[in-house]
Short mmCIF file of C-alpha atoms in Angstrom, two decimals:
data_model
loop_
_atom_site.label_atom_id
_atom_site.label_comp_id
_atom_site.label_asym_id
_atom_site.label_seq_id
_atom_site.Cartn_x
_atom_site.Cartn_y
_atom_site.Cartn_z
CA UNK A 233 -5.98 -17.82 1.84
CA UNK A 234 -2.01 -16.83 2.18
CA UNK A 235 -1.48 -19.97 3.48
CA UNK A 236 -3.47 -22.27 1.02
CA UNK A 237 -1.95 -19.92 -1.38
CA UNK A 238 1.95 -21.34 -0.82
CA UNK A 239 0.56 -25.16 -1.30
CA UNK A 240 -2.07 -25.17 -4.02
CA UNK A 241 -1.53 -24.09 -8.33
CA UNK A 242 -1.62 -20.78 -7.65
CA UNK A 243 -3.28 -20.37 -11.51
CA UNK A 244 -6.07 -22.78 -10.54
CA UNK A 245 -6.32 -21.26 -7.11
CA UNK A 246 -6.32 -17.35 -8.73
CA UNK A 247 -9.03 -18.23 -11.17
CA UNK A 248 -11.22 -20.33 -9.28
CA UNK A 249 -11.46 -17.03 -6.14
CA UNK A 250 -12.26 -14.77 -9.35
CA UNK A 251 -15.02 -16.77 -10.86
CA UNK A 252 -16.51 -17.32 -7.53
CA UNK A 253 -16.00 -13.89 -6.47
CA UNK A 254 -18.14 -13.34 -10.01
CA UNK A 255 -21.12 -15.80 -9.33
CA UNK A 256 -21.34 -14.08 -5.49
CA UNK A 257 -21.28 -10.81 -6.84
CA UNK A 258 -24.16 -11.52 -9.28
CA UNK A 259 -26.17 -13.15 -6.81
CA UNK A 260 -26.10 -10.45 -5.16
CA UNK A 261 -27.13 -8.68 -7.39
CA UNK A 262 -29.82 -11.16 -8.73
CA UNK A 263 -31.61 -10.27 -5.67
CA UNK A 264 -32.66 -7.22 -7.20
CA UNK A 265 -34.58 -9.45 -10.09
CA UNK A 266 -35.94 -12.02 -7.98
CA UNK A 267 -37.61 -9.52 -5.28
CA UNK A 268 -35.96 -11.08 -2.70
CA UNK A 269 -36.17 -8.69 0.36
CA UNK A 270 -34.84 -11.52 3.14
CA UNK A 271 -31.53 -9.56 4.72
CA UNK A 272 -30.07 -12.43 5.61
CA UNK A 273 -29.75 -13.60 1.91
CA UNK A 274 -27.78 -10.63 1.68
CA UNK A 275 -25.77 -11.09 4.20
CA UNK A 276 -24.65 -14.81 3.44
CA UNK A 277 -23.75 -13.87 -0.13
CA UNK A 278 -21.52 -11.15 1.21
CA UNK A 279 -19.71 -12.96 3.24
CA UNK A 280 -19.28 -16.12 0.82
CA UNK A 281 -18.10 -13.08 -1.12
CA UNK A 282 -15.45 -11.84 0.92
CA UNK A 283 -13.91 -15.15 1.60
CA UNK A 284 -13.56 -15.98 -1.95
CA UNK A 285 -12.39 -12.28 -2.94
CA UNK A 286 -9.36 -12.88 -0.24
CA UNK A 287 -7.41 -15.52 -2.56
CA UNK A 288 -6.98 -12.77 -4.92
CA UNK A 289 -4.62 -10.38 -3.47
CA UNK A 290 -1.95 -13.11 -1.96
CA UNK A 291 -2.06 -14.72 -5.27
CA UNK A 292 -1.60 -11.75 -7.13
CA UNK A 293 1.08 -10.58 -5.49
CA UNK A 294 2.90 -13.96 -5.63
CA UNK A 295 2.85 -14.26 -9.27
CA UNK A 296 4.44 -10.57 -9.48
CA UNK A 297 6.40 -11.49 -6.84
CA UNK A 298 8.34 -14.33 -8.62
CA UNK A 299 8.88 -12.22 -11.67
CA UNK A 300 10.44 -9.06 -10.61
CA UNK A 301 13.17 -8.78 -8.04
CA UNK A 302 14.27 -5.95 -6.01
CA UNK A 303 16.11 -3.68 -8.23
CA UNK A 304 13.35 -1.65 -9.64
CA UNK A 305 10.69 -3.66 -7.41
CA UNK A 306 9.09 -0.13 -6.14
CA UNK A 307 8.11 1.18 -9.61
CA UNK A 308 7.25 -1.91 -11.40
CA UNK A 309 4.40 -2.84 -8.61
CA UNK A 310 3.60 0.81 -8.19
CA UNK A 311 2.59 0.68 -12.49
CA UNK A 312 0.81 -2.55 -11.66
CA UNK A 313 -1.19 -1.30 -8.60
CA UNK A 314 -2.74 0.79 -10.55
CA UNK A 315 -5.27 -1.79 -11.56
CA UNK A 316 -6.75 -1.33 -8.12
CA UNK A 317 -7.69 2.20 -8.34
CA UNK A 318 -8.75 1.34 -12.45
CA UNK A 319 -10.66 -1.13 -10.95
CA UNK A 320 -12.13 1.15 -8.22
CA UNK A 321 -12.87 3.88 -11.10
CA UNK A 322 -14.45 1.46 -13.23
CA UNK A 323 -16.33 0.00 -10.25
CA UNK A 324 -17.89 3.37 -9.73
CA UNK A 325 -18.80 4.10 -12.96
CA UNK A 326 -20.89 0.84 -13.98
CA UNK A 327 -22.74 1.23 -10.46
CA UNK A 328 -23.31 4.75 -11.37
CA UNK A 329 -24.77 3.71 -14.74
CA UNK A 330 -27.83 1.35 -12.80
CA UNK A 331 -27.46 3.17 -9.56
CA UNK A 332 -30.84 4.95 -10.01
CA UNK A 333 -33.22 2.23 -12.25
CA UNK A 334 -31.90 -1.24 -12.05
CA UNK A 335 -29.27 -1.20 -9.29
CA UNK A 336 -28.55 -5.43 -9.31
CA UNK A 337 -27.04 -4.80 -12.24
CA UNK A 338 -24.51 -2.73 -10.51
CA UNK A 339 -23.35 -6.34 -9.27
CA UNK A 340 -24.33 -8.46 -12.29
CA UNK A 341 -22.14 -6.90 -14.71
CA UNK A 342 -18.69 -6.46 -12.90
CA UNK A 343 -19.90 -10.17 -11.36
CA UNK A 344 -19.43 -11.52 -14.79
CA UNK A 345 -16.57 -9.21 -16.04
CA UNK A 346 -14.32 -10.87 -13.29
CA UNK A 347 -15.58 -14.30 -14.03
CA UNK A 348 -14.84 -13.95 -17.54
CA UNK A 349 -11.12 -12.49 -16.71
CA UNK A 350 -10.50 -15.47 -14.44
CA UNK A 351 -11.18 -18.10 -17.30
CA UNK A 352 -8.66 -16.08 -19.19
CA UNK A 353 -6.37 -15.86 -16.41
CA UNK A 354 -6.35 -19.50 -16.28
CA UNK A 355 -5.01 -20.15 -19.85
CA UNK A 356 -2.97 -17.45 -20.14
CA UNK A 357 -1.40 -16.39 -16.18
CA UNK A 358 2.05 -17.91 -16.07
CA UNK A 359 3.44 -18.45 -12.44
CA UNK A 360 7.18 -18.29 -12.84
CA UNK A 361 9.84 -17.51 -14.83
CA UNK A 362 11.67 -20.74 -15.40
CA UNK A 363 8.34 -22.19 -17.08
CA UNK A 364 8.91 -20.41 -19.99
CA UNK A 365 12.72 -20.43 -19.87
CA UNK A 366 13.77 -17.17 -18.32
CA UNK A 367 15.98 -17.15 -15.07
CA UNK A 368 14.35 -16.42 -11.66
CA UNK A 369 15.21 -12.62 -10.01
CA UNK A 370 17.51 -11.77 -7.00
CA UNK A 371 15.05 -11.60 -4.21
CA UNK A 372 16.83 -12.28 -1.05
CA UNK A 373 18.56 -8.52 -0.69
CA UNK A 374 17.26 -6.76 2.28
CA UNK A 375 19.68 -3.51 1.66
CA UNK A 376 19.85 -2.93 -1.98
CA UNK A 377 22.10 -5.53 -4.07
CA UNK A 378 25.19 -3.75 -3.83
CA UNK A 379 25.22 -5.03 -0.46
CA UNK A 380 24.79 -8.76 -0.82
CA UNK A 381 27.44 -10.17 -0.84
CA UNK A 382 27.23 -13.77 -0.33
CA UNK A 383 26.45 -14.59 -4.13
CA UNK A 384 28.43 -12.72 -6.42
CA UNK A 385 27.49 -14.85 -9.54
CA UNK A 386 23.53 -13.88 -8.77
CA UNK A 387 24.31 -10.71 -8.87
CA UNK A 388 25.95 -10.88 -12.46
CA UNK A 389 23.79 -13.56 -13.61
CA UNK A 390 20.65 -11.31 -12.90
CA UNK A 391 19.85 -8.47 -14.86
CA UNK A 392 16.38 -8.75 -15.02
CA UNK A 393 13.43 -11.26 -15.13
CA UNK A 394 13.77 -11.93 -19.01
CA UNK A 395 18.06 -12.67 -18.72
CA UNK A 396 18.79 -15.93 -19.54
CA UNK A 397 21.79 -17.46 -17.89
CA UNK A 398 24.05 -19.58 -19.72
CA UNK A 399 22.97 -22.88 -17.35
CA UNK A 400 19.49 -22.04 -18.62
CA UNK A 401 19.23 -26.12 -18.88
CA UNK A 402 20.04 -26.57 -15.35
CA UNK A 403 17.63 -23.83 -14.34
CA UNK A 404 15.14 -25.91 -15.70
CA UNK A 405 16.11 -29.19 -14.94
CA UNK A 406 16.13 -27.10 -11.09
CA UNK A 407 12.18 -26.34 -11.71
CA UNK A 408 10.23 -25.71 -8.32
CA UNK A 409 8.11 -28.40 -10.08
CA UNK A 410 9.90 -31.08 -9.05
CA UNK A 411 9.06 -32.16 -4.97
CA UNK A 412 12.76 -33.08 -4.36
CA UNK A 413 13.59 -29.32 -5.04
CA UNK A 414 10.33 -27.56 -3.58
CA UNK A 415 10.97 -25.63 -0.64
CA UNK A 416 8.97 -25.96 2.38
CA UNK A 417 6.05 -23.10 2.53
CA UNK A 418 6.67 -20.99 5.58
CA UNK A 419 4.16 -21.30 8.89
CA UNK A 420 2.31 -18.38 10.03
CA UNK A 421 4.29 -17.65 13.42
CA UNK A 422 6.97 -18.15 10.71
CA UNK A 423 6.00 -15.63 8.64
CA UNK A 424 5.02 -13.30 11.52
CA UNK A 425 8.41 -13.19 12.69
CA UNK A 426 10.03 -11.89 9.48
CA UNK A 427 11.45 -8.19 10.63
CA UNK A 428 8.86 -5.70 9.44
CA UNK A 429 5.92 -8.21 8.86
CA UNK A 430 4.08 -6.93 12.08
CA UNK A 431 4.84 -2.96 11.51
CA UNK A 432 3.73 -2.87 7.91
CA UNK A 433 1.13 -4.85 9.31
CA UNK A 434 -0.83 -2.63 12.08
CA UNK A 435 0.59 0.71 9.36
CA UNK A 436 -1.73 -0.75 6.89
CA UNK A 437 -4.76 -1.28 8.92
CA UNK A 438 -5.00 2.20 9.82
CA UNK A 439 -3.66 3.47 5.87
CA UNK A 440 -6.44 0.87 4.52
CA UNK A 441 -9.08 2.64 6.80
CA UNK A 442 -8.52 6.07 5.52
CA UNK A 443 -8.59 4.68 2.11
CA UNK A 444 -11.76 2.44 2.51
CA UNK A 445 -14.22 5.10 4.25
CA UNK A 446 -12.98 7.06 1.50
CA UNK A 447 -13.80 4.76 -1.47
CA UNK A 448 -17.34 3.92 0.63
CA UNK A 449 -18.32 7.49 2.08
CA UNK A 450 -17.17 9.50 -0.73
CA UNK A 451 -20.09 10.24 -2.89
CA UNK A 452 -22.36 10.27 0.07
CA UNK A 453 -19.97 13.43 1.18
CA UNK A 454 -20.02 15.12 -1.78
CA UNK A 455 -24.16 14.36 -2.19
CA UNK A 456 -24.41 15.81 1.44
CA UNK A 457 -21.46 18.86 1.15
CA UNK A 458 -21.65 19.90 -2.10
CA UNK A 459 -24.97 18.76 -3.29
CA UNK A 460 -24.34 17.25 -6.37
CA UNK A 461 -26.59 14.16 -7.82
CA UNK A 462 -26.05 10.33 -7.22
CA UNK A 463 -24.48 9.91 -10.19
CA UNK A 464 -22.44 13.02 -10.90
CA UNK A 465 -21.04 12.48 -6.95
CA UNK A 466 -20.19 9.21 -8.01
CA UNK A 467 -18.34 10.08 -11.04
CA UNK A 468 -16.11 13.39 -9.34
CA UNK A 469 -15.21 10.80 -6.33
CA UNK A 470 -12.98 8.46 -8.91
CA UNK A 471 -10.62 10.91 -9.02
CA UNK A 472 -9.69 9.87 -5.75
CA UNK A 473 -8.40 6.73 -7.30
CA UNK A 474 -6.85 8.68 -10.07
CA UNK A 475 -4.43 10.34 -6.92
CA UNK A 476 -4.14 6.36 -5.98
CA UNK A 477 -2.33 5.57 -9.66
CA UNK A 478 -0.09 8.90 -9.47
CA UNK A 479 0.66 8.40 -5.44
CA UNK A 480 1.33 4.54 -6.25
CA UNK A 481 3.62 5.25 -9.19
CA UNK A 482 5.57 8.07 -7.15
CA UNK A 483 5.49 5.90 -3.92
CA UNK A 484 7.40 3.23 -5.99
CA UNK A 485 9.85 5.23 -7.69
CA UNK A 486 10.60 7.26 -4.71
CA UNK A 487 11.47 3.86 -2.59
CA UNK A 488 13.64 2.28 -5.22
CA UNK A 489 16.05 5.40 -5.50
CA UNK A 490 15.72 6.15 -1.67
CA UNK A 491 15.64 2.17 -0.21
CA UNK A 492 13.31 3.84 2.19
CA UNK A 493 10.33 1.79 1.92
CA UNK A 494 9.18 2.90 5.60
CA UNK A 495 9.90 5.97 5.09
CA UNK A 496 8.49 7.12 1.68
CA UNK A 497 5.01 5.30 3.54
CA UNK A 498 5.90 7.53 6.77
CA UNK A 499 6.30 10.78 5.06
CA UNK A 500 3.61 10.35 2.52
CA UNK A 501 1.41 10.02 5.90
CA UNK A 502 2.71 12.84 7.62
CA UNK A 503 1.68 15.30 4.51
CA UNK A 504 -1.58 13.67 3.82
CA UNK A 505 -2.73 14.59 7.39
CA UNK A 506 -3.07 18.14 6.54
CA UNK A 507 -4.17 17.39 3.24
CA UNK A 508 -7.24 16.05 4.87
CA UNK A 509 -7.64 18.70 7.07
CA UNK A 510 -7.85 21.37 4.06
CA UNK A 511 -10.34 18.80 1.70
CA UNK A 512 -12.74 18.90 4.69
CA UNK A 513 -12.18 22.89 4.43
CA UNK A 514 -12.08 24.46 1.14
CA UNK A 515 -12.41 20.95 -0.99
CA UNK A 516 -16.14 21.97 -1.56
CA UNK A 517 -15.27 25.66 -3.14
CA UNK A 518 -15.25 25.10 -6.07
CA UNK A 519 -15.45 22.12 -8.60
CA UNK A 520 -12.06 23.16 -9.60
CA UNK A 521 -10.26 23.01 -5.83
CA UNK A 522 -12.24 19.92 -5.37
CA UNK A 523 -10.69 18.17 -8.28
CA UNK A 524 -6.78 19.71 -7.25
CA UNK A 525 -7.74 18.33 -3.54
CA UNK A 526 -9.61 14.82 -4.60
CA UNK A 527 -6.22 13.99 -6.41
CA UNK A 528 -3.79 15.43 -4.01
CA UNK A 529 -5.37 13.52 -0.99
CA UNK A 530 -5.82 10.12 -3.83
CA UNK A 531 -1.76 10.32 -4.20
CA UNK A 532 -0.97 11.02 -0.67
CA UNK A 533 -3.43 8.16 0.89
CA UNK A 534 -3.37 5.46 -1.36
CA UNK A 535 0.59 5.89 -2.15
CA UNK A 536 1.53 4.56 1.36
CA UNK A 537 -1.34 1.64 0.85
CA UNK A 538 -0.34 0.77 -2.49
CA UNK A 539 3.54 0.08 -1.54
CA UNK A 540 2.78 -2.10 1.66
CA UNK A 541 0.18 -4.14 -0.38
CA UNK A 542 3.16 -4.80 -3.41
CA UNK A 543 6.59 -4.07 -3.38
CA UNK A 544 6.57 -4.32 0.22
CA UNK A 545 4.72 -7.16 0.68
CA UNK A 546 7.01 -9.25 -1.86
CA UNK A 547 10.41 -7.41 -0.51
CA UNK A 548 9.15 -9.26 3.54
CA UNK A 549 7.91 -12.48 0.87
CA UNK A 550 11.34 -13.10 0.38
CA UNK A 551 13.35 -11.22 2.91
CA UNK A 552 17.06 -12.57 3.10
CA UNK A 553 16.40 -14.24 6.32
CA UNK A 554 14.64 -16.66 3.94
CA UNK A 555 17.58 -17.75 2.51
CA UNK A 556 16.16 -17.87 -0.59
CA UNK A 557 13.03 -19.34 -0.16
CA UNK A 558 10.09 -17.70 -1.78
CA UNK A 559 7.84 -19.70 -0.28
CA UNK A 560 6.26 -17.34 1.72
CA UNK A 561 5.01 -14.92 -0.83
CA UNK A 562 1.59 -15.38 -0.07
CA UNK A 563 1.72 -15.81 3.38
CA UNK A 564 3.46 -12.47 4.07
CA UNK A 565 0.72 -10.60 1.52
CA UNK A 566 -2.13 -12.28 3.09
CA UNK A 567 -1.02 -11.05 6.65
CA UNK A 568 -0.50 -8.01 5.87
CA UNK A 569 -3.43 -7.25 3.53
CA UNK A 570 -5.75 -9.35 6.13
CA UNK A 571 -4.34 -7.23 8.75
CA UNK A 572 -5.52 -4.04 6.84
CA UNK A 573 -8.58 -5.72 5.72
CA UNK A 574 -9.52 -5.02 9.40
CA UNK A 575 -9.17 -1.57 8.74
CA UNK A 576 -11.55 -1.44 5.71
CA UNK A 577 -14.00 -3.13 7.91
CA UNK A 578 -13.50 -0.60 10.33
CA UNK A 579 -13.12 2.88 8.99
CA UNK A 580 -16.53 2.55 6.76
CA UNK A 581 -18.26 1.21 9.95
CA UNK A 582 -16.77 4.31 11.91
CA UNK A 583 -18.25 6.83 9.57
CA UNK A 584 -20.85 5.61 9.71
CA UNK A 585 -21.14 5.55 13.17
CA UNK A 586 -19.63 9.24 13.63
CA UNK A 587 -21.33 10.77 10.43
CA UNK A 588 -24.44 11.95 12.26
CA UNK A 589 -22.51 13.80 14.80
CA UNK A 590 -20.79 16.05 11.53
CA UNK A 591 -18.51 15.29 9.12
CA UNK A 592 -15.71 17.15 10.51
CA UNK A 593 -16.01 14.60 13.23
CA UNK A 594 -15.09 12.03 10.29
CA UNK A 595 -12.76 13.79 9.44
CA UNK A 596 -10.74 13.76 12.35
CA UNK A 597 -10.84 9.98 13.08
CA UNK A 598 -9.38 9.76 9.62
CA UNK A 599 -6.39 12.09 10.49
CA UNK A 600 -6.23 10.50 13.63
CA UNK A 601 -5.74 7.03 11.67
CA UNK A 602 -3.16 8.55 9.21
CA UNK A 603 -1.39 10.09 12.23
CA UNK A 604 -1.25 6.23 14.19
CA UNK A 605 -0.25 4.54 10.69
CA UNK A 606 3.05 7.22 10.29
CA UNK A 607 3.71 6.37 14.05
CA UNK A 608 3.75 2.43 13.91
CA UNK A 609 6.56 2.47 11.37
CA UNK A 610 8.47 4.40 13.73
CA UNK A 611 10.77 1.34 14.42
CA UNK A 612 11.54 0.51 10.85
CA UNK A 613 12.02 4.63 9.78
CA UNK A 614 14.92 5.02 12.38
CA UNK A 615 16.77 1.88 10.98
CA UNK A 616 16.26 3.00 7.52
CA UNK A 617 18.14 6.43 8.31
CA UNK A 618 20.72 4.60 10.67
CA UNK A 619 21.50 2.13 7.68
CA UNK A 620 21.51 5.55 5.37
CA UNK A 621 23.79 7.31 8.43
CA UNK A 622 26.22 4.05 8.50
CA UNK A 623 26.28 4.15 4.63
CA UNK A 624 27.37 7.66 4.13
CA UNK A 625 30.11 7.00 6.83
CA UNK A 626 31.29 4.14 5.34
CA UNK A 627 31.57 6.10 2.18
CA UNK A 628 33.40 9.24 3.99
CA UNK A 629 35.78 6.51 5.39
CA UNK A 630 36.61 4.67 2.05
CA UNK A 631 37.26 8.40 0.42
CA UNK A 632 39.65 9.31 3.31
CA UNK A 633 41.14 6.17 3.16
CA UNK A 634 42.19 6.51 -0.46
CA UNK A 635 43.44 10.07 0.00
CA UNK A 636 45.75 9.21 2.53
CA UNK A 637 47.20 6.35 0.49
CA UNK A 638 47.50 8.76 -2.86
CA UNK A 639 49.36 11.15 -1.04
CA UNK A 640 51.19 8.70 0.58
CA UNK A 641 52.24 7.60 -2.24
CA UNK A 642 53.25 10.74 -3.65
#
């Protein structure tokens, strides 16, 4: 879908995966109505589902993507992200509403609430900047855009996505529109062998598992450890997703001051290990510690998922070894969300494998997974704290530099 994603409109390709993604997801849930009871219909509709859901999240992320640069990158998509764990909570809720009389319309109704949204995405969803007059961010700035160096007059010319330059009129007459200007869209081998693509990669497949089983298994957990209803299990596990929006927002801001994108994932890992240890533990004592915990483990689980998927995503999109071309937004996004789509095929399957053995037995795979995602960005950590390392020493050098030369010329 990345790939498509780089060569089609990607307005007309964004709406027309949503109001699929709507007609699958109510005939799934027409099955319900029309007493069928044939598995495979099931089955067949699910997948048609899937496929069409994947042109969402490359698209999505392109379209961001070309509006934002990488200033303030981290907060801006960590705001934005929250629309996943919305959509999660609001997911929850209208299933929990039919969940015990007419469950298809669990699917029918968010089936045609996204249909509807992608008809109003495609009059309304503009792609990029220059279409509406408004100059096109710095992208290409792999350590923070006092270090680029190689165009000084981007640097001035680009204080945000709404600055207009004074050559607005060439910007346009410059329009990715026009073929003779149109940058190649990168390959997939091409795209594979941007620096970080793979890490974030195989970090996300095991962050996405943790995060999946959780948004699948939750409210059968709480039905089976606490012993609350269908419903009411269903309603406490969306504040989960409420951790997701505060550990997204936090992840964000944290990376843009820092520049650590790696490591703001990497550390956010290393305490949500223990975090999961303690839910399993004392989560259930009381409806009070369960909401503190549910949160807590929301922020610390999601917050590592939710920067790969955005501003990490579009940072590798349109990594300076690009030179400029952002051409392989939705590529890079597809990869690596594909990559951890693998996970949130495999962590729900786990559980459900493990679950009859206990559920401190599910427990453990997910800390196990946390523990392997904090380890593959291993690589990328150590350069971010040797480019942090080289920075400081530069900065100890300049100051020494310009002591010696006041005093020598006192």
């Amino acid at each position: 879908s990345g790939i498509f994603g780089e060569r089609l409109p990607l307005r007309y390709y964004l709406s027309g995966g949503m109001v699929l993604s709507g007609v699958f997801t109510a005939l799934f849930g027409l099955g319900y109505f029309w007493n069928i009871h044939v598995l495979w219909y099931f089955i067949v509709v699910q997948v048609c589902n899937g496929l069409v859901q994947t042109t969402g999240w490359p698209s999505v992320v392109a379209c961001i993507g070309n509006w934002f640069g990488k200033g303030k990158r981290g907060l801006i998509m960590g705001v934005w992200n929250s629309h996943t764990s919305v959509g999660n909570i609001l997911g929850s809720l209208i299933a929990g509403v039919w969940v015990s009389s007419a469950w298809g319309l669990s699917f029918v109704v968010p089936g045609v609430i996204i249909a509807v949204m992608g008809i109003i995405c495609f009059f309304f969803l503009v792609e990029y900047p220059e279409d509406v007059g408004c100059s096109p961010p710095l992208h290409h700035d792999a350590g923070g855009v006092t270090s680029n160096g190689k165009d000084p007059e981007a640097i001035t010319s680009n204080e945000g996505p709404l600055s207009i330059v004074g050559q607005s009129s060439a910007g346009r007459s410059d329009s990715p529109k026009e073929p003779a200007e149109e940058p190649e869209a990168i390959s997939f081998l091409g795209a594979l062998r941007i620096p970080g693509v793979v890490e974030f990669s195989l970090c996300l497949l095991f962050a996405k598992l943790v995060s999946y089983t959780f948004l699948y298994w939750l409210p059968l957990y709480i039905v089976n450890v606490a012993h609350f209803g269908a419903k009411e299990a269903g309603d406490l596990s969306t504040l989960f997703d409420v951790g997701g929006i505060l550990g997204g927002i936090l992840a964000g801001l944290i990376s843009d001051y820092t520049g650590g994108r790696a490591t703001t994932c990497c550390v956010m890992l290393v305490i949500a290990a223990p975090m999961l240890f303690l839910y399993n533990h004392v989560g259930q004592n009381g409806i009070g510690t369960s909401i503190a915990m549910l949160i807590v483990c929301g922020a610390l689980v999601n917050g590592p998922y939710a920067l790969i998927t955005t501003a990490v995503s579009a940072d590798l999109g349109t990594h300076e070894s690009l030179k400029g071309n952002a051409k392989a937004l939705s590529t890079v996004t597809a990869i690596i969300d594909g990559t951890g789509s693998i996970g949130a095929a495999l962590g729900p399957l786990l559980a459900g494998l493990i679950s009859p053995t206990g559920w401190n037995n599910v427990f453990y795979m997910l800390i196990a997974a946390d523990v392997l995602a904090c380890l593959l960005l291993a690589r990328v950590v150590v350069k971010e704290v040797r480019g942090w390392c080289g920075c400081i020493a530069r900065k100890r050098g300049s100051s020494v530099q310009l002591t010696e030369s006041v005093l020598d010329g006192k």
